[in-house]
Coordinates of N, CA and C in Angstrom, one line a residue:
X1 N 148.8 -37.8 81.6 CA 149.7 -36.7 81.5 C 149.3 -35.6 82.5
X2 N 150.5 -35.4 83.1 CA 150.5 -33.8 83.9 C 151.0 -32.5 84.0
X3 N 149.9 -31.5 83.6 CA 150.5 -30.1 83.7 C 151.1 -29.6 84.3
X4 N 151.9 -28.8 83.6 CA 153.0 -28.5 85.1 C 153.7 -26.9 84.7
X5 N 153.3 -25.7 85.3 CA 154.2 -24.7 85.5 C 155.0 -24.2 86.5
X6 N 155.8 -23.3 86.1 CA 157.6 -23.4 87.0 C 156.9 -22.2 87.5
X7 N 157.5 -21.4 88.6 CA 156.8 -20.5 89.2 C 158.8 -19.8 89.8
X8 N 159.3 -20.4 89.6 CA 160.9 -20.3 89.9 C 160.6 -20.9 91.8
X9 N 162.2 -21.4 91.8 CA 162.4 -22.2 93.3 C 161.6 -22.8 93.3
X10 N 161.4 -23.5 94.5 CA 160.6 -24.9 94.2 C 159.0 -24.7 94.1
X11 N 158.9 -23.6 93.7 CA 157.3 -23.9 93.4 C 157.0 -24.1 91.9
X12 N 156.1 -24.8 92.2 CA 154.9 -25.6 91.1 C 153.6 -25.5 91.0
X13 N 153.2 -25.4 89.7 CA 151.5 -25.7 89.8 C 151.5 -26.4 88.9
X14 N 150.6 -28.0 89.4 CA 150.2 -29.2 88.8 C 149.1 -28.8 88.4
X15 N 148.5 -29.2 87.0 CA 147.4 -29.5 86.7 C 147.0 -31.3 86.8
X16 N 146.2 -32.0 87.4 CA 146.4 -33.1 87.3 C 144.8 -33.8 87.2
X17 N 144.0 -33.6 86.3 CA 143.0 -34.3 85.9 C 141.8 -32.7 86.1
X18 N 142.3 -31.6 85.9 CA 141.8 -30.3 86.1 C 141.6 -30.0 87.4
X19 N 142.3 -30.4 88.7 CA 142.7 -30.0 89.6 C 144.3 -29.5 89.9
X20 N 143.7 -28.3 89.9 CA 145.5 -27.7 90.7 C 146.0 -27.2 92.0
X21 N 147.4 -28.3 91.3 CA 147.9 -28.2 93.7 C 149.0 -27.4 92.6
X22 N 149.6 -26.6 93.8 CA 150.3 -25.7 94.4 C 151.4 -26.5 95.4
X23 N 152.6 -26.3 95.1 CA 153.6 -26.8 96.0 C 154.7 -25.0 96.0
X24 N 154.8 -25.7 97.5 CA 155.8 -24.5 98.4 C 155.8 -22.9 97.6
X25 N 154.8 -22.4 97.9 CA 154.0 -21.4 96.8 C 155.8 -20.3 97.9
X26 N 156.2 -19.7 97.0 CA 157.2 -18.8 97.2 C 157.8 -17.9 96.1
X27 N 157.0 -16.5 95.4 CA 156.8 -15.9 94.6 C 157.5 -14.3 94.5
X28 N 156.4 -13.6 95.0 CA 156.6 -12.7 95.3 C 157.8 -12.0 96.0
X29 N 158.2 -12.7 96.8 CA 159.8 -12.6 97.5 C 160.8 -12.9 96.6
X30 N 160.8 -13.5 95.8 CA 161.7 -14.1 94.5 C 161.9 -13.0 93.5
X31 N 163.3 -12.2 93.9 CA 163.2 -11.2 92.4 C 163.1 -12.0 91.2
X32 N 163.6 -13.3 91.1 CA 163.6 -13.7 89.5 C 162.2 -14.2 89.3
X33 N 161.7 -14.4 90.1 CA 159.9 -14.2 89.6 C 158.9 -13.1 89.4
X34 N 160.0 -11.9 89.6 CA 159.3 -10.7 89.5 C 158.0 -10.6 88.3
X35 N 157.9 -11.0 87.7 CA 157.3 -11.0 86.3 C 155.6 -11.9 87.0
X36 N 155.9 -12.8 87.8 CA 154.6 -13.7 87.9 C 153.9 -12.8 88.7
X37 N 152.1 -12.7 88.4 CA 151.5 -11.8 89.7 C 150.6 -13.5 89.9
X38 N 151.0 -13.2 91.2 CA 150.5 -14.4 92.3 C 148.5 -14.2 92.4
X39 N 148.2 -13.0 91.9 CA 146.4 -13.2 92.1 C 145.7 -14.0 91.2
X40 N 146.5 -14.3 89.6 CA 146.3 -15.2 88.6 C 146.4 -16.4 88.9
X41 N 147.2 -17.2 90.6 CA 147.6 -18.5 90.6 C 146.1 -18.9 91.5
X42 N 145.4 -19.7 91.2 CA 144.3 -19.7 91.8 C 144.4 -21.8 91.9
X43 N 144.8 -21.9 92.5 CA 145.1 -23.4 93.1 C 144.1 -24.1 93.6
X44 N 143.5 -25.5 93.4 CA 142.5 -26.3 94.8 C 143.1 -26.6 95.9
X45 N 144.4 -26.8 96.0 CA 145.2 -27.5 96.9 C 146.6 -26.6 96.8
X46 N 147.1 -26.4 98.1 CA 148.8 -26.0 98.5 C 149.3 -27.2 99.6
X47 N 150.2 -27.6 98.6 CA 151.0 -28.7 99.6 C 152.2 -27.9 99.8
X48 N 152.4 -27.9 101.9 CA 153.8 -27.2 101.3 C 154.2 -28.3 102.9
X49 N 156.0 -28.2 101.9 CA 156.8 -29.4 102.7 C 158.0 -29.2 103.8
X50 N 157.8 -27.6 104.3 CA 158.4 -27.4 105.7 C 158.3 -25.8 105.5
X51 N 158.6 -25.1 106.8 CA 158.1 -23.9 107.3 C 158.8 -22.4 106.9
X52 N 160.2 -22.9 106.2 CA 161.1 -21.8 105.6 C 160.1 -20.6 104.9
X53 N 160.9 -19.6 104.9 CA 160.0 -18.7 104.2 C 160.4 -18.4 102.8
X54 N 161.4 -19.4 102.0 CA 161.3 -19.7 101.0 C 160.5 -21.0 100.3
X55 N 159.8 -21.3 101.1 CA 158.7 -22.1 101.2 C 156.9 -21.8 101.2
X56 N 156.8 -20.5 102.1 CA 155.5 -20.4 102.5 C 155.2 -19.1 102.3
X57 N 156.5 -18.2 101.9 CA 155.6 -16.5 101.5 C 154.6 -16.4 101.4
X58 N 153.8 -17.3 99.8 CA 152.7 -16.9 100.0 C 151.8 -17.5 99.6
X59 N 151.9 -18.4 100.9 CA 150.3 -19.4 101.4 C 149.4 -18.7 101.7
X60 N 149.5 -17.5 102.5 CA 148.7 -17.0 103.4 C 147.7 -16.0 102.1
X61 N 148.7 -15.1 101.3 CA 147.5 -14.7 100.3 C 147.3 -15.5 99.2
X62 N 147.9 -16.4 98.5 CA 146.9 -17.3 97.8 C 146.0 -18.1 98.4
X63 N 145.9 -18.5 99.3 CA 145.3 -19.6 99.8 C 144.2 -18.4 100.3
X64 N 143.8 -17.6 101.0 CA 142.8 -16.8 100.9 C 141.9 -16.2 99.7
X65 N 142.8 -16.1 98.8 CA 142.5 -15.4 97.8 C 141.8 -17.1 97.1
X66 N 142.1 -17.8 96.8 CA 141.5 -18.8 96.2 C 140.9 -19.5 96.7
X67 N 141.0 -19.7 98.3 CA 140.2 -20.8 99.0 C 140.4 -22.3 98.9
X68 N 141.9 -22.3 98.5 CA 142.6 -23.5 98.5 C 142.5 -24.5 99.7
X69 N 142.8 -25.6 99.6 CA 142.9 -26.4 101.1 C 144.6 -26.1 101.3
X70 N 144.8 -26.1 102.4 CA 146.7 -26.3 102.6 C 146.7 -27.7 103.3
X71 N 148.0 -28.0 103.0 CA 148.0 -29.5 103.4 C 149.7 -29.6 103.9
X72 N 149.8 -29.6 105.3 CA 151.0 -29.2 105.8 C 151.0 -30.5 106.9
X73 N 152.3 -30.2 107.6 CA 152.1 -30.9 109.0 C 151.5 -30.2 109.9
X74 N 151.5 -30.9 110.9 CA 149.9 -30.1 112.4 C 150.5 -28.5 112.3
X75 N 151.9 -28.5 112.5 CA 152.7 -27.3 112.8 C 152.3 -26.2 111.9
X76 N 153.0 -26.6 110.3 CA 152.5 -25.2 109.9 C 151.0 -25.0 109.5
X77 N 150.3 -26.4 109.6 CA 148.8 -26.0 109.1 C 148.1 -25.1 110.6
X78 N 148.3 -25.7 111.5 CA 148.1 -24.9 112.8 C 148.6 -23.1 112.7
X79 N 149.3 -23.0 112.6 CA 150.0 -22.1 112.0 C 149.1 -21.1 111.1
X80 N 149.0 -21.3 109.9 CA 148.6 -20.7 109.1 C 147.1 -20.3 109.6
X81 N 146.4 -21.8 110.6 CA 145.2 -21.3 111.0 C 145.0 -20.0 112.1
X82 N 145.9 -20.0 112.4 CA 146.0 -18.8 113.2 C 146.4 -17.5 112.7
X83 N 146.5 -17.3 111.5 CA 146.2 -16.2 110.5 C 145.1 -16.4 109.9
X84 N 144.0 -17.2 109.8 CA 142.8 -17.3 109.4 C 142.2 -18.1 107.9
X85 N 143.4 -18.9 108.1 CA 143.1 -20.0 106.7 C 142.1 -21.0 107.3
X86 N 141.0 -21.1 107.5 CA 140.1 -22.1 107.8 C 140.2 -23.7 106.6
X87 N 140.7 -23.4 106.0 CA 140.4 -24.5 104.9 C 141.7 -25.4 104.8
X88 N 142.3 -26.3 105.9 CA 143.5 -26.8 105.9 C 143.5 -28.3 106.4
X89 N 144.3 -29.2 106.2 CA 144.5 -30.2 107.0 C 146.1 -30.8 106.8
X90 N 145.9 -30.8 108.3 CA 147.3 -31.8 109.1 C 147.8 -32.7 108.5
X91 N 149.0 -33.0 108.5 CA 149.8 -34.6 108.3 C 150.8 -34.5 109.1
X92 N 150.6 -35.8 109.5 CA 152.5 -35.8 110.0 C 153.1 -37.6 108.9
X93 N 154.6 -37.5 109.0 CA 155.1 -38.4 108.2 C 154.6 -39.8 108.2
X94 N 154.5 -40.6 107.5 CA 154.0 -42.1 107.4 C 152.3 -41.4 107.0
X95 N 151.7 -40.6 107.3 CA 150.4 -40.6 107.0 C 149.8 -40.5 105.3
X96 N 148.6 -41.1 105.1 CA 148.4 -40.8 103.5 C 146.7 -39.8 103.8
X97 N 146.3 -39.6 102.4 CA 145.5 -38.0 102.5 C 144.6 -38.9 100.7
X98 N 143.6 -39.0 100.9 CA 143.1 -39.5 99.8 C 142.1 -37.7 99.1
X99 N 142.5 -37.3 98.2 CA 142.0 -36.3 97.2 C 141.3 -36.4 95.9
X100 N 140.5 -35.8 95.6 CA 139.8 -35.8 94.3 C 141.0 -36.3 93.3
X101 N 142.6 -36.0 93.2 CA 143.0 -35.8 92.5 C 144.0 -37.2 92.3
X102 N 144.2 -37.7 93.9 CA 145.1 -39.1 94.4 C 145.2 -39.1 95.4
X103 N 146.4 -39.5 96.2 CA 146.7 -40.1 97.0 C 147.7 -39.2 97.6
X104 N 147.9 -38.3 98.3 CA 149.1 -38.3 99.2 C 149.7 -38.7 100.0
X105 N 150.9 -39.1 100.0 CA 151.4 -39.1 101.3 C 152.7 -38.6 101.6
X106 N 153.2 -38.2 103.1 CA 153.6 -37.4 103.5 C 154.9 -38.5 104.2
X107 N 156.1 -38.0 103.2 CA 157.9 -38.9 103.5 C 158.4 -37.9 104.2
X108 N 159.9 -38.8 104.5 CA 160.6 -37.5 105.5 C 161.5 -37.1 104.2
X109 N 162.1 -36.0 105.4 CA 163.0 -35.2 104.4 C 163.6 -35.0 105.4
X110 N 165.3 -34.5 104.9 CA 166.4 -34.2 105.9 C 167.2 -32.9 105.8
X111 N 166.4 -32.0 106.5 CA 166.4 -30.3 106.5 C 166.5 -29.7 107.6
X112 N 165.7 -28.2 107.9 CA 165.2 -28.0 109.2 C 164.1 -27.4 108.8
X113 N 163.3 -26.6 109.8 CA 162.2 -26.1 109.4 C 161.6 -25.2 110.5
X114 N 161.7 -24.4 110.2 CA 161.3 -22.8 111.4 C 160.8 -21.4 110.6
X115 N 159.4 -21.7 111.1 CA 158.5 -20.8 110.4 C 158.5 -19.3 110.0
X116 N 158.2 -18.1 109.7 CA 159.0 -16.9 109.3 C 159.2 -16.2 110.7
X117 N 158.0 -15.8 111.6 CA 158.1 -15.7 113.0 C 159.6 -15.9 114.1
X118 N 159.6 -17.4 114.1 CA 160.7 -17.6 114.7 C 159.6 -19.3 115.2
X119 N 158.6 -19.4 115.2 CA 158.0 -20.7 115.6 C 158.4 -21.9 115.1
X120 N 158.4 -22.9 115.5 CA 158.6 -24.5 115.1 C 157.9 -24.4 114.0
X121 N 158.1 -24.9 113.0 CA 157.7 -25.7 111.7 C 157.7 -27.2 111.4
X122 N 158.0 -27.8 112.7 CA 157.4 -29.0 112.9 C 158.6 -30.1 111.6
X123 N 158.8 -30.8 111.7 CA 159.6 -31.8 110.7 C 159.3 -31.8 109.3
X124 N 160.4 -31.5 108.6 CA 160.9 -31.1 107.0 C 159.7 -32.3 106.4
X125 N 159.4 -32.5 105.6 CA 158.4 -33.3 105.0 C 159.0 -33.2 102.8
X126 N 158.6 -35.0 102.7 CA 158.3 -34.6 101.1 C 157.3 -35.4 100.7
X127 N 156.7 -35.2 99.7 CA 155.1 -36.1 99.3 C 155.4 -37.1 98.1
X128 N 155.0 -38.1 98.4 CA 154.8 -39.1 97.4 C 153.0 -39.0 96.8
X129 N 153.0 -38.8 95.3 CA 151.8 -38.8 94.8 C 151.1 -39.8 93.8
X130 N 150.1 -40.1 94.5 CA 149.6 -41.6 93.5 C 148.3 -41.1 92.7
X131 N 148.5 -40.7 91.4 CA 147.6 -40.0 90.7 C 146.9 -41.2 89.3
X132 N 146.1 -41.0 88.7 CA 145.9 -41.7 87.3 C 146.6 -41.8 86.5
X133 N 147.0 -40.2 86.3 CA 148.0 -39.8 85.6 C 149.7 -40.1 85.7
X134 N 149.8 -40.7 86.4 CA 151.2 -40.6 87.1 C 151.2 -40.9 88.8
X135 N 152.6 -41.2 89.2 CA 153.0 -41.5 90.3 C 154.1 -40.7 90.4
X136 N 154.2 -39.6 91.5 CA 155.5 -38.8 91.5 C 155.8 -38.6 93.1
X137 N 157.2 -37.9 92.7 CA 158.0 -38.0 94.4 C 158.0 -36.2 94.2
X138 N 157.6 -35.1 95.5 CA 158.2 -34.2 95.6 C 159.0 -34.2 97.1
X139 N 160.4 -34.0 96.8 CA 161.4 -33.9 97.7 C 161.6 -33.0 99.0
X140 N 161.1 -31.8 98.3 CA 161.4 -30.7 99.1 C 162.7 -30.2 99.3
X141 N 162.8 -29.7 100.5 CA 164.4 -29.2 100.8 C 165.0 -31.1 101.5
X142 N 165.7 -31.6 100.8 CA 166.6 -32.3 101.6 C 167.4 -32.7 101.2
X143 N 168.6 -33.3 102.0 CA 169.7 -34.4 101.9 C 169.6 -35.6 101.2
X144 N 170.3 -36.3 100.8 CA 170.0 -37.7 100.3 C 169.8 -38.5 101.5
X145 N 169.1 -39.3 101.5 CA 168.3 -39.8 102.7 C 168.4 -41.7 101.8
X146 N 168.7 -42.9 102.7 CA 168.6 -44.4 102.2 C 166.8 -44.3 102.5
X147 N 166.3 -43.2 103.0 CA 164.9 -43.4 103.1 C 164.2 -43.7 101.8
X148 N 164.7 -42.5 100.9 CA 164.2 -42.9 99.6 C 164.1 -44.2 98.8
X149 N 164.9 -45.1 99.3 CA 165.1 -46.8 99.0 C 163.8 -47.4 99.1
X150 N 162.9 -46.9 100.1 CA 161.8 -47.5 100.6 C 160.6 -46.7 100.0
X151 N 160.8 -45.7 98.8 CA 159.9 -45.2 97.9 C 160.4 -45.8 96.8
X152 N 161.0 -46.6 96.3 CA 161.7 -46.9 95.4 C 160.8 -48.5 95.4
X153 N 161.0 -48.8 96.6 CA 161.0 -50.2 96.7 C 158.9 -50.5 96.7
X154 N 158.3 -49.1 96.9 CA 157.1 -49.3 97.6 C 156.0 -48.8 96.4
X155 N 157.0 -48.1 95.4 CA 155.7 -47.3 94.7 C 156.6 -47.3 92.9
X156 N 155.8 -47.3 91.7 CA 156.5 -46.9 90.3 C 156.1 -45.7 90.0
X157 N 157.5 -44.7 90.6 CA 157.3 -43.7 90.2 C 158.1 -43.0 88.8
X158 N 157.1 -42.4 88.6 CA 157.6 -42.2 87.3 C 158.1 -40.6 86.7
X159 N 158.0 -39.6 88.2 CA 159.6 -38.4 87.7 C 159.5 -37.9 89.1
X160 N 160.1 -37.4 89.3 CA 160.3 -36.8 90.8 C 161.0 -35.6 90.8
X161 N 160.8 -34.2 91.5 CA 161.1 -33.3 92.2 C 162.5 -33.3 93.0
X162 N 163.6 -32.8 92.4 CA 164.5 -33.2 93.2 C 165.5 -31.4 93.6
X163 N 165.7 -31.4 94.8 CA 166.5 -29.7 95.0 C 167.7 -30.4 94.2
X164 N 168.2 -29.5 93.4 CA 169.7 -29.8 93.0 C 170.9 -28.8 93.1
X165 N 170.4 -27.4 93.8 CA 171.0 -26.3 94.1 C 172.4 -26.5 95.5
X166 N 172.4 -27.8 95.5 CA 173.5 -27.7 96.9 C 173.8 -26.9 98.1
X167 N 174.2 -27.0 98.9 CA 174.3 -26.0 100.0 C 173.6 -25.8 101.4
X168 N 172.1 -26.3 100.9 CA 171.3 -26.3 101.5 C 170.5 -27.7 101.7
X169 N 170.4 -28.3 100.3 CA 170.3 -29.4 99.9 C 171.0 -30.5 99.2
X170 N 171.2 -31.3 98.4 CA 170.9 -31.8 97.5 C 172.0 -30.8 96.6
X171 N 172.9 -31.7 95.8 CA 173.6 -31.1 94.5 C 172.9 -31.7 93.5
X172 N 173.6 -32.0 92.4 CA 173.1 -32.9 91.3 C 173.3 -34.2 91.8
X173 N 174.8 -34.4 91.6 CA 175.3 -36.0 92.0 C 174.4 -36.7 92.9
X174 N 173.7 -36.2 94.1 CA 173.3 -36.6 95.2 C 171.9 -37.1 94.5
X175 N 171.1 -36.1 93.7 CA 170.1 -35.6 93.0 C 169.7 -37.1 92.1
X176 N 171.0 -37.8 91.4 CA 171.2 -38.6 90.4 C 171.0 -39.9 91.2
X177 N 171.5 -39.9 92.7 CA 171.5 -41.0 93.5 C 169.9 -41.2 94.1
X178 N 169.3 -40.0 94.1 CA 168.3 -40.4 94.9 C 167.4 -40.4 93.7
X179 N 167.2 -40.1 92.6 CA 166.4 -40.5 91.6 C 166.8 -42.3 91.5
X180 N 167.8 -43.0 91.5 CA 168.1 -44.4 91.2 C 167.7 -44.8 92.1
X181 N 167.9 -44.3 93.8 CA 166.5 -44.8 95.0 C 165.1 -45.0 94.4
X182 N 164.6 -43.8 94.2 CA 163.4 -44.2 93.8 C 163.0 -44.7 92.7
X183 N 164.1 -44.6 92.1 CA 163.8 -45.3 90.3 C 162.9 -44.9 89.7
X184 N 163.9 -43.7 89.7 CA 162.9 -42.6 88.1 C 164.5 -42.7 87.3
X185 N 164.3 -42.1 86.0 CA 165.1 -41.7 85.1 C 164.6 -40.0 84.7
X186 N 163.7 -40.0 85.4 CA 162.9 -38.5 84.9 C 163.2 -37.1 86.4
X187 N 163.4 -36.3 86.1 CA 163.9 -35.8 87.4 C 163.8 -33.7 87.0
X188 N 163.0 -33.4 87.6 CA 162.7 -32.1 87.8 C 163.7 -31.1 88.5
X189 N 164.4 -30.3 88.1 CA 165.2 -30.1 89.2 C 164.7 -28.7 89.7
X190 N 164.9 -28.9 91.2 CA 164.3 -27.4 92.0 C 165.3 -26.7 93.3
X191 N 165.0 -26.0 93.1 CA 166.0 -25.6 95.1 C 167.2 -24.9 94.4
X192 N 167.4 -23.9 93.0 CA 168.6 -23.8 92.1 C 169.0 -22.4 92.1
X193 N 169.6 -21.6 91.9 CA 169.9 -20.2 91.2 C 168.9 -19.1 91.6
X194 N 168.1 -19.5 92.9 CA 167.6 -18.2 93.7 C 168.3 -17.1 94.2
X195 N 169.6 -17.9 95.0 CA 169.5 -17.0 95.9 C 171.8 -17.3 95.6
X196 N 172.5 -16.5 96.2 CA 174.4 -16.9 95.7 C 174.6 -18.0 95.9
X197 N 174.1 -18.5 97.3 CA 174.2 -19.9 97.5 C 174.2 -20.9 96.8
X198 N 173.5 -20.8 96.5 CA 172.8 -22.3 95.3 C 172.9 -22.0 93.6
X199 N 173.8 -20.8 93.1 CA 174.2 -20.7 92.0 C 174.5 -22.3 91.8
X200 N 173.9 -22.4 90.2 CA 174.6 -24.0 89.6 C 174.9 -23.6 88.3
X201 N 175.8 -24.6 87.9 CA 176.2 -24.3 86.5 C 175.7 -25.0 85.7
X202 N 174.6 -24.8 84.5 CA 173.4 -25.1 84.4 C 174.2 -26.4 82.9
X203 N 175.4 -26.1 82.3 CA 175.8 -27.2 81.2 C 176.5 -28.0 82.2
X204 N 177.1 -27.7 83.4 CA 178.0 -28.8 83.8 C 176.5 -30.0 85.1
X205 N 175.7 -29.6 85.2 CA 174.6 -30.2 86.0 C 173.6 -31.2 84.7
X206 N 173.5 -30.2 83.4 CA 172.6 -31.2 82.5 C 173.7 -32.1 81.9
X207 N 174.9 -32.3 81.6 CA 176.1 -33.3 81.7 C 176.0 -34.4 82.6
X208 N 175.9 -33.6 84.0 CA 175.9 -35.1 84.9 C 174.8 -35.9 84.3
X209 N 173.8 -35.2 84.4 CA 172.8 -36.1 84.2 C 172.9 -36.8 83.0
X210 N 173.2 -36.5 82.1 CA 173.1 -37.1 80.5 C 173.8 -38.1 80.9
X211 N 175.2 -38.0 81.5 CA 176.0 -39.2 81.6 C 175.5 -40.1 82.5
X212 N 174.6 -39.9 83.4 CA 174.3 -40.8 84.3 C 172.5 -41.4 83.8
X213 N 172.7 -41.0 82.8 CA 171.2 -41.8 82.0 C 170.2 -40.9 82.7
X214 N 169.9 -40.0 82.8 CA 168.4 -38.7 83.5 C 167.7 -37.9 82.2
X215 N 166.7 -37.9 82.7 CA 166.3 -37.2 82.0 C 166.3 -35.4 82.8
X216 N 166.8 -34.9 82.8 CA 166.7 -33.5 83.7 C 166.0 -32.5 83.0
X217 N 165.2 -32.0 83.7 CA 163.9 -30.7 83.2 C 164.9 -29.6 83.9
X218 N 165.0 -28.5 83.4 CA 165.4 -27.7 84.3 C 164.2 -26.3 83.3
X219 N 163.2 -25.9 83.9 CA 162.7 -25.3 83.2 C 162.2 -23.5 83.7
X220 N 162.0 -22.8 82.6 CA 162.4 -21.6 82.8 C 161.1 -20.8 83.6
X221 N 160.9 -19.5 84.3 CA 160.3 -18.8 85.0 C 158.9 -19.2 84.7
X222 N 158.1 -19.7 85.2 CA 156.8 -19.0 83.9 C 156.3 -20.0 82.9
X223 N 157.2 -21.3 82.8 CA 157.9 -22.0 81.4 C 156.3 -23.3 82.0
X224 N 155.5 -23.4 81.0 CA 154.3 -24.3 81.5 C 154.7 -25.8 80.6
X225 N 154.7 -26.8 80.6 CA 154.9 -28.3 80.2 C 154.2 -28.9 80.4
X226 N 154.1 -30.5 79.8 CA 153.3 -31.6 80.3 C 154.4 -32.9 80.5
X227 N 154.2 -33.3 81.1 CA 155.3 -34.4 82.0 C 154.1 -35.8 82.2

């Protein structure tokens, strides 16, 4: 079993055998997370899966402040080294990353990605994770991709991270399709009701899913679980 708190938008903090990763840490910028203070999030690991600044706000002071590793592509871990995160390492897609905690490895995703500056952020990225506890997919920002067939086909994953906010990414529908790619029935949904854009209508999204056999988490600010 894995711990898991909502931090709102697509961030997360995994508890996973008493190591906590951190995905696409973006807080403080988020009025509907006004309530979380980011000095309490004290992470081992920040995985983050492309360079948006609704993605990376705030790598730079948690990852200082805790001495997390970041774990990016060359782009934005290069990147962040150059603000003075010494504790990082590179990936680019197809590569795997063996951790105290599993296995990562780093899928594509179909997005863009340009860092808060205006610099390259290097190709959208999402992680497949091979834990004791579980085997999971985090998507990140993307499209429905036939890529996902080949996480489906490669690994038994058992819930996955999926954006279901549209517009940017991924709706539900799309959301429903790429959970059957990878063949989960369990599905997180993220990327939602941040920002006008991505307003969802939270009974007509937990419908699709019921009708289409999901299990859908949609969980609240703050809201901590085990999955």
């Amino acid at each position: 079993m894995i711990g898991l708190t909502y931090y709102g938008h697509s961030t997360f903090l995994l508890d996973i055998a008493g190591e906590k990763v951190l995905f696409d840490p973006f807080i403080s910028a988020n009025e509907l997370a006004k309530d979380i203070d980011i000095s309490m999030i004290k992470p081992d690991y920040i995985l983050v899966t492309h360079g948006h600044s609704d993605h990376v706000a705030d790598v730079e002071q948690i990852a200082k402040a805790s001495g997390a590793k970041l774990i990016a592509n060359f782009e934005i871990a290069t990147w962040f080294a150059n603000k003075g995160i010494s504790n990082y390492h590179p990936m680019n897609h197809g590569g795997k990353l063996k951790l105290p905690f599993g296995t990562v490895k780093m899928v594509n995703a179909i997005h863009s990605s340009t860092l808060p500056d205006g610099a390259s952020g290097g190709n959208p990225a999402g992680f497949v994770i091979e834990t004791a506890q579980g085997t999971f997919y985090y998507a990140g920002d993307t499209a429905l991709t036939y890529d996902m067939k080949l996480i489906g086909e490669s690994y038994d994953i058992d819930f996955a991270f999926l954006p279901i906010g549209d517009n940017f990414t991924m709706d539900i529908h799309d959301a429903i399709k790429a959970a059957d790619f990878v063949k989960t029935d369990k599905i997180i949904g993220m990327h939602y009701d941040t920002f006008g854009y991505i307003k969802v209508d939270h009974e007509a999204i937990k419908a699709a899913a019921k009708q289409a056999g999901k299990q859908l988490h949609i969980l609240k600010i703050g809201e901590k679980t085990n999955i």
